[in-house]
Coordinates of C-alpha atoms in Angstrom, one line a residue:
M108 CA 19.8 -22.9 -15.7
F109 CA 19.9 -19.5 -14.0
F110 CA 22.8 -21.2 -11.8
Y111 CA 24.7 -23.3 -14.4
F112 CA 24.1 -21.4 -17.7
D113 CA 27.6 -19.6 -17.7
F114 CA 29.3 -23.2 -17.9
F115 CA 26.6 -25.2 -20.4
Q116 CA 26.4 -22.1 -22.7
S117 CA 28.1 -23.8 -25.7
A118 CA 26.0 -27.3 -25.0
F119 CA 22.9 -25.2 -25.0
V120 CA 23.6 -23.6 -28.0
I121 CA 24.6 -26.8 -29.9
C122 CA 21.7 -28.6 -28.5
T123 CA 19.1 -26.1 -29.7
S124 CA 20.5 -26.1 -33.3
V125 CA 20.6 -29.5 -33.8
L126 CA 16.5 -29.8 -32.0
A127 CA 15.7 -26.5 -34.6
V128 CA 17.4 -28.4 -37.7
I129 CA 15.3 -31.6 -36.7
C130 CA 12.1 -29.4 -36.1
F131 CA 12.4 -27.1 -39.5
S132 CA 12.9 -30.1 -41.6
N133 CA 9.9 -31.7 -40.1
L134 CA 7.9 -28.6 -40.8
L135 CA 9.1 -28.2 -44.5
S136 CA 9.3 -31.9 -45.7
P137 CA 5.3 -31.8 -46.4
V138 CA 6.1 -28.1 -47.9
F139 CA 8.5 -29.0 -50.1
T140 CA 6.7 -32.6 -51.3
H141 CA 4.0 -30.6 -52.3
F142 CA 5.6 -27.9 -54.7
L143 CA 7.9 -30.4 -56.0
K144 CA 4.3 -32.2 -57.2
L145 CA 3.6 -29.4 -58.7
F146 CA 6.9 -29.3 -60.9
V147 CA 7.5 -33.3 -61.4
S148 CA 4.5 -35.8 -62.7
D149 CA 6.4 -38.5 -61.3
A150 CA 5.6 -39.0 -57.5
E151 CA 7.6 -41.7 -56.9
I152 CA 11.1 -39.6 -58.1
I153 CA 10.2 -37.3 -55.2
E154 CA 8.6 -40.0 -52.7
K155 CA 11.3 -42.5 -53.4
K156 CA 13.9 -42.8 -50.2
R157 CA 17.5 -42.9 -50.6
N158 CA 20.2 -44.9 -48.6
L159 CA 22.4 -42.1 -47.2
H160 CA 24.4 -44.9 -44.5
L161 CA 25.3 -43.2 -41.3
F162 CA 22.1 -40.6 -42.1
G163 CA 19.1 -43.3 -42.4
S164 CA 17.0 -43.5 -46.0
H165 CA 15.1 -39.9 -47.0
S166 CA 13.3 -38.7 -49.7
F167 CA 14.5 -36.1 -52.0
S168 CA 12.0 -33.1 -50.2
D169 CA 13.6 -34.2 -46.8
I170 CA 17.2 -33.8 -48.0
L171 CA 15.8 -30.5 -49.0
S172 CA 14.0 -29.4 -45.9
Y173 CA 17.1 -30.5 -44.4
M174 CA 19.8 -28.3 -46.2
V175 CA 17.3 -24.9 -45.6
S176 CA 16.7 -26.0 -41.9
L177 CA 20.4 -25.7 -41.9
F178 CA 20.9 -23.2 -43.6
V179 CA 18.5 -20.9 -41.5
V180 CA 20.6 -22.3 -38.0
S181 CA 23.4 -21.2 -39.4
L182 CA 22.5 -17.7 -40.3
W183 CA 21.3 -17.4 -36.6
I184 CA 24.2 -18.5 -35.3
I185 CA 26.4 -15.8 -37.2
T186 CA 24.5 -12.9 -37.3
G187 CA 22.6 -13.7 -33.9
H188 CA 19.4 -11.9 -35.6
W189 CA 16.1 -11.7 -34.1
I190 CA 14.2 -12.8 -37.2
F191 CA 15.9 -16.3 -37.1
M192 CA 15.5 -16.6 -33.9
D193 CA 12.0 -15.9 -33.7
L194 CA 11.9 -18.4 -36.9
I195 CA 13.6 -21.0 -35.0
G196 CA 11.4 -20.2 -31.9
I197 CA 8.1 -20.4 -34.0
G198 CA 9.1 -24.1 -35.5
F199 CA 9.4 -25.7 -32.1
C200 CA 5.8 -24.2 -30.8
I201 CA 4.5 -25.6 -34.0
V202 CA 6.0 -29.1 -33.8
F203 CA 5.2 -29.1 -30.1
I204 CA 1.8 -28.5 -30.0
S205 CA 1.4 -31.0 -33.3
I206 CA 2.9 -33.4 -31.0
I207 CA 1.4 -33.4 -27.4
R208 CA -2.4 -34.1 -26.9
L209 CA -4.2 -32.6 -24.0
P210 CA -6.7 -35.6 -23.3
S211 CA -9.3 -33.5 -21.6
L212 CA -10.4 -30.6 -20.0
K213 CA -9.9 -31.7 -16.5
V214 CA -6.0 -32.5 -17.4
S215 CA -6.0 -29.0 -19.5
I216 CA -7.2 -26.8 -16.3
L217 CA -4.1 -29.2 -13.9
L218 CA -2.1 -28.2 -16.3
L219 CA -2.7 -24.2 -16.9
F220 CA -3.1 -23.5 -13.6
G221 CA 0.2 -25.4 -12.5
L222 CA 2.1 -23.3 -14.8
V223 CA 0.2 -20.1 -13.8
I224 CA 1.6 -20.4 -10.4
Y225 CA 5.0 -21.5 -11.3
D226 CA 5.4 -18.2 -13.5
V227 CA 3.5 -16.2 -10.8
V228 CA 6.2 -17.4 -8.1
W229 CA 9.0 -16.8 -10.5
V230 CA 8.2 -13.5 -12.0
Y231 CA 6.9 -11.9 -9.0
F232 CA 8.7 -13.4 -5.7
S233 CA 12.3 -14.6 -6.9
K234 CA 13.6 -11.4 -6.5
F235 CA 13.2 -11.4 -2.9
I236 CA 14.6 -14.8 -2.9
F237 CA 17.5 -14.7 -5.6
N238 CA 17.8 -11.2 -5.1
S239 CA 17.2 -10.5 -8.8
N240 CA 14.2 -12.0 -11.4
V241 CA 14.6 -15.2 -12.5
M242 CA 12.5 -15.3 -15.1
V243 CA 13.7 -12.1 -16.9
K244 CA 17.4 -13.0 -15.8
V245 CA 17.0 -16.4 -18.0
A246 CA 15.1 -15.0 -20.3
T247 CA 17.4 -12.5 -21.3
K248 CA 20.8 -13.8 -21.3
E249 CA 23.1 -14.0 -24.0
A250 CA 25.5 -17.3 -24.6
D251 CA 28.6 -17.7 -26.0
N252 CA 28.8 -18.2 -30.1
P253 CA 30.2 -21.5 -30.9
F254 CA 31.3 -19.9 -33.9
N255 CA 34.2 -18.0 -32.7
F256 CA 35.0 -21.0 -30.1
F257 CA 35.9 -22.8 -33.7
A258 CA 37.4 -20.1 -35.2
K259 CA 40.3 -19.7 -32.4
R260 CA 40.6 -23.5 -32.2
L261 CA 41.0 -23.7 -36.1
N262 CA 43.4 -19.8 -36.1
I263 CA 40.7 -18.3 -38.7
D264 CA 40.6 -15.3 -38.9
F265 CA 37.3 -14.1 -39.1
K266 CA 35.2 -11.3 -37.5
E267 CA 33.8 -11.9 -34.1
A268 CA 30.5 -13.3 -34.4
P269 CA 27.6 -12.1 -31.6
K270 CA 26.3 -13.7 -28.5
L271 CA 23.5 -15.7 -28.8
S272 CA 20.2 -15.3 -27.0
L273 CA 18.7 -18.3 -27.3
P274 CA 15.3 -19.2 -29.1
G275 CA 13.2 -19.7 -25.8
K276 CA 11.0 -16.6 -26.3
L277 CA 9.7 -14.6 -29.6
V278 CA 11.2 -11.2 -29.4
I279 CA 9.7 -8.0 -31.3
P280 CA 11.9 -4.9 -31.5
S281 CA 10.2 -1.6 -30.0
Y282 CA 9.5 1.4 -32.0
Q283 CA 9.1 3.9 -29.6
E284 CA 12.7 3.3 -27.9
E285 CA 15.4 1.8 -30.5
G286 CA 17.8 -1.1 -28.8
N287 CA 14.7 -2.5 -26.4
F288 CA 12.4 -5.5 -27.3
S289 CA 9.0 -7.0 -26.1
I290 CA 9.3 -10.5 -24.9
L291 CA 7.0 -13.3 -25.2
G292 CA 8.3 -16.7 -23.6
L293 CA 7.7 -20.1 -26.2
G294 CA 5.4 -21.5 -23.3
D295 CA 2.9 -18.8 -23.5
I296 CA 2.2 -20.1 -27.0
V297 CA 2.7 -23.5 -26.0
I298 CA 0.5 -24.2 -23.5
P299 CA -2.3 -22.3 -24.7
G300 CA -1.6 -23.6 -28.0
L301 CA -2.4 -27.0 -26.7
L302 CA -5.7 -25.5 -25.1
L303 CA -7.0 -24.3 -28.3
C304 CA -5.7 -27.7 -30.4
F305 CA -8.3 -29.5 -27.6
V306 CA -11.0 -27.3 -28.3
L307 CA -10.4 -27.3 -32.0
R308 CA -10.6 -31.2 -31.8
F309 CA -13.8 -31.2 -29.7
D310 CA -15.4 -29.0 -32.2
A311 CA -14.6 -31.3 -35.2
Y312 CA -16.1 -34.4 -33.0
K313 CA -19.1 -32.4 -32.6
R314 CA -19.6 -31.6 -36.3
N315 CA -19.1 -35.5 -37.3
Q316 CA -21.4 -36.6 -34.4
M317 CA -24.2 -34.0 -36.0
A318 CA -23.7 -35.4 -39.0
F319 CA -23.8 -38.8 -38.0
N320 CA -26.9 -37.9 -36.0
Y321 CA -28.1 -35.9 -38.8
N322 CA -28.0 -39.3 -41.3
V323 CA -29.4 -41.1 -38.9
E324 CA -32.5 -39.8 -38.4
K325 CA -33.2 -39.0 -42.4
S326 CA -32.6 -43.0 -42.5
R327 CA -35.3 -43.7 -40.4
N328 CA -37.4 -40.6 -41.1
I329 CA -37.2 -42.8 -45.1
K330 CA -38.0 -46.0 -43.5
E331 CA -41.4 -44.3 -42.0
E332 CA -42.2 -43.2 -45.3
K333 CA -42.3 -46.7 -47.1
T334 CA -43.7 -48.4 -44.2
Q335 CA -46.8 -45.7 -44.5
T336 CA -47.2 -46.2 -48.3
G337 CA -48.9 -49.0 -47.9
F338 CA -51.5 -47.1 -45.8
N339 CA -54.1 -44.5 -47.3
L340 CA -53.0 -41.6 -45.2
S341 CA -55.1 -38.5 -45.0
N342 CA -53.7 -35.4 -46.8
N343 CA -54.0 -33.7 -43.7
K344 CA -51.1 -36.3 -41.8
K345 CA -48.9 -36.4 -45.1
N346 CA -49.0 -32.4 -44.6
L347 CA -48.4 -32.7 -41.2
T348 CA -45.5 -35.4 -41.6
R349 CA -44.1 -32.9 -44.5
F350 CA -44.2 -30.1 -42.0
S351 CA -42.5 -31.9 -39.5
Q352 CA -40.0 -32.9 -41.3
F353 CA -39.0 -29.6 -42.7
N354 CA -39.5 -28.4 -39.1
N355 CA -36.5 -31.1 -38.1
F356 CA -34.3 -30.3 -41.1
F357 CA -34.7 -26.4 -40.4
F358 CA -34.3 -26.6 -36.9
R359 CA -31.1 -28.6 -37.3
Q360 CA -29.6 -26.3 -39.7
F361 CA -29.7 -23.4 -37.7
T362 CA -28.1 -25.0 -35.0
R363 CA -25.4 -26.2 -37.2
V364 CA -25.1 -22.8 -38.5
Q365 CA -24.8 -21.6 -34.8
I366 CA -22.2 -23.3 -33.8
R367 CA -20.2 -22.9 -36.3
R368 CA -20.5 -19.3 -36.2
W369 CA -19.7 -20.2 -32.2
S370 CA -17.3 -22.4 -32.0
Y371 CA -15.5 -23.4 -28.9
F372 CA -11.8 -23.0 -30.6
R373 CA -13.0 -19.4 -32.2
C374 CA -14.2 -18.4 -28.2
S375 CA -10.9 -19.5 -27.0
L376 CA -9.3 -17.3 -29.8
I377 CA -10.9 -14.6 -28.8
G378 CA -10.1 -15.1 -25.1
Y379 CA -6.2 -15.7 -25.8
L380 CA -6.0 -12.5 -27.9
F381 CA -7.6 -10.6 -25.3
G382 CA -5.4 -12.2 -22.9
L383 CA -2.4 -11.5 -24.7
L384 CA -3.5 -7.9 -25.0
T385 CA -4.0 -7.3 -21.3
A386 CA -0.8 -8.9 -20.8
T387 CA 1.0 -6.2 -23.0
M388 CA -0.6 -3.1 -21.3
S389 CA 0.1 -4.1 -18.3
S390 CA 3.5 -4.7 -19.2
E391 CA 3.2 -0.5 -20.7
I392 CA 1.4 1.0 -17.8
F393 CA 3.9 -0.9 -14.6
H394 CA 7.0 -0.8 -17.0
Q395 CA 7.8 -4.2 -15.6
A396 CA 7.7 -8.0 -17.2
Q397 CA 4.6 -9.7 -16.0
P398 CA 3.5 -13.4 -16.2
A399 CA 1.8 -13.4 -19.5
L400 CA 0.0 -16.9 -18.2
L401 CA -1.8 -14.8 -15.3
F402 CA -3.7 -13.0 -17.6
L403 CA -4.1 -15.6 -20.6
V404 CA -5.6 -18.4 -18.4
P405 CA -8.3 -16.7 -17.0
S406 CA -9.4 -14.9 -20.1
I407 CA -9.1 -18.5 -22.6
L408 CA -10.9 -20.6 -19.2
F409 CA -13.8 -18.6 -18.1
P410 CA -15.6 -17.8 -21.7
L411 CA -15.1 -21.4 -22.4
L412 CA -16.2 -23.0 -19.4
M413 CA -19.3 -21.1 -19.6
M414 CA -19.6 -21.9 -23.1
A415 CA -19.5 -25.4 -22.7
Y416 CA -21.7 -25.1 -19.4
L417 CA -24.4 -23.5 -21.4
N418 CA -24.3 -26.4 -24.5
G419 CA -24.2 -29.1 -22.3
D420 CA -20.9 -30.2 -23.0
L421 CA -18.7 -29.5 -20.3
N422 CA -19.2 -33.0 -18.7
L423 CA -18.0 -34.6 -21.9
M424 CA -15.1 -32.0 -22.1
W425 CA -14.4 -32.6 -18.3
N426 CA -14.1 -36.2 -17.6
K427 CA -14.0 -38.2 -21.0
P428 CA -10.5 -38.3 -22.5
N429 CA -10.8 -38.2 -26.0
F430 CA -14.4 -37.5 -25.9
G431 CA -15.5 -41.3 -25.4
L432 CA -14.1 -42.5 -28.4
K433 CA -12.6 -45.6 -29.3
S434 CA -10.1 -44.0 -31.8
S435 CA -9.5 -40.7 -32.4
A436 CA -7.7 -40.6 -35.6
S437 CA -10.6 -39.6 -37.3
F438 CA -9.9 -36.0 -35.2
N439 CA -6.6 -35.5 -35.7
V440 CA -6.5 -31.9 -35.3

């Protein structure tokens, strides 16, 4: 992309636009379905598939989501405004994270460290090879607007559309210096997001496992009580049994509250926010681009690995894909 951007920039814009429409429509379709059900009592009208010949069969909410998505992408092409570019970038991130699943912590760490090395090499050392920072050059390069090309071909007298910055990153305007932007690559959101999604699924698995173990133990205690009703137990033994049951129940509830409060997801999310803050401060102090993954990956992994080791879950997270489950359909996050 660094060498051939000028030759394929129109193709990049067209492919990005098509993917953006598809991603946004997939995100908006369930939302429109939910809101339409609030106003239309007959759900069959909303969910009924209509044959659109070349475009396949789609429901009314699908058609509406495609129209809105096409409108947003068209606004980005015509105006080139950073808000629409950020919306498209956020849509890419959500769809990618919802589709890709990391099977284990071992795979996650290999992926993260490989991308950290890739990020560091291209940000810090590419200027010694190519006499320029390749990562920054690619991220900030603008493409010719295809709207201008078609306007010239069709002899349409129209104001020249601005050049387009491809939505491979999120940009935030600086309030200190007008015209300057802070850039966060989509990879710096998606890659840690995959890990956060993994630990969120693991938290869901642990909660379901605890609930299952609690129900099994509760049913076992009920069976033991029924078998003991035929015997003449002393009052002291009955009180001791009741105290043991209360103690087990209290410990179980306390443990459940503690795990819910200090879940792996919250620990990783706090680490991500800390790493993002550190990367931003480093960029402001040194006044140059920083590889965000260099700060994000350690700040997420170190507390996560420490917490998993202390809780005894590290081996399960590390070695067993899908946490040893035969089917992970119940834990889709």
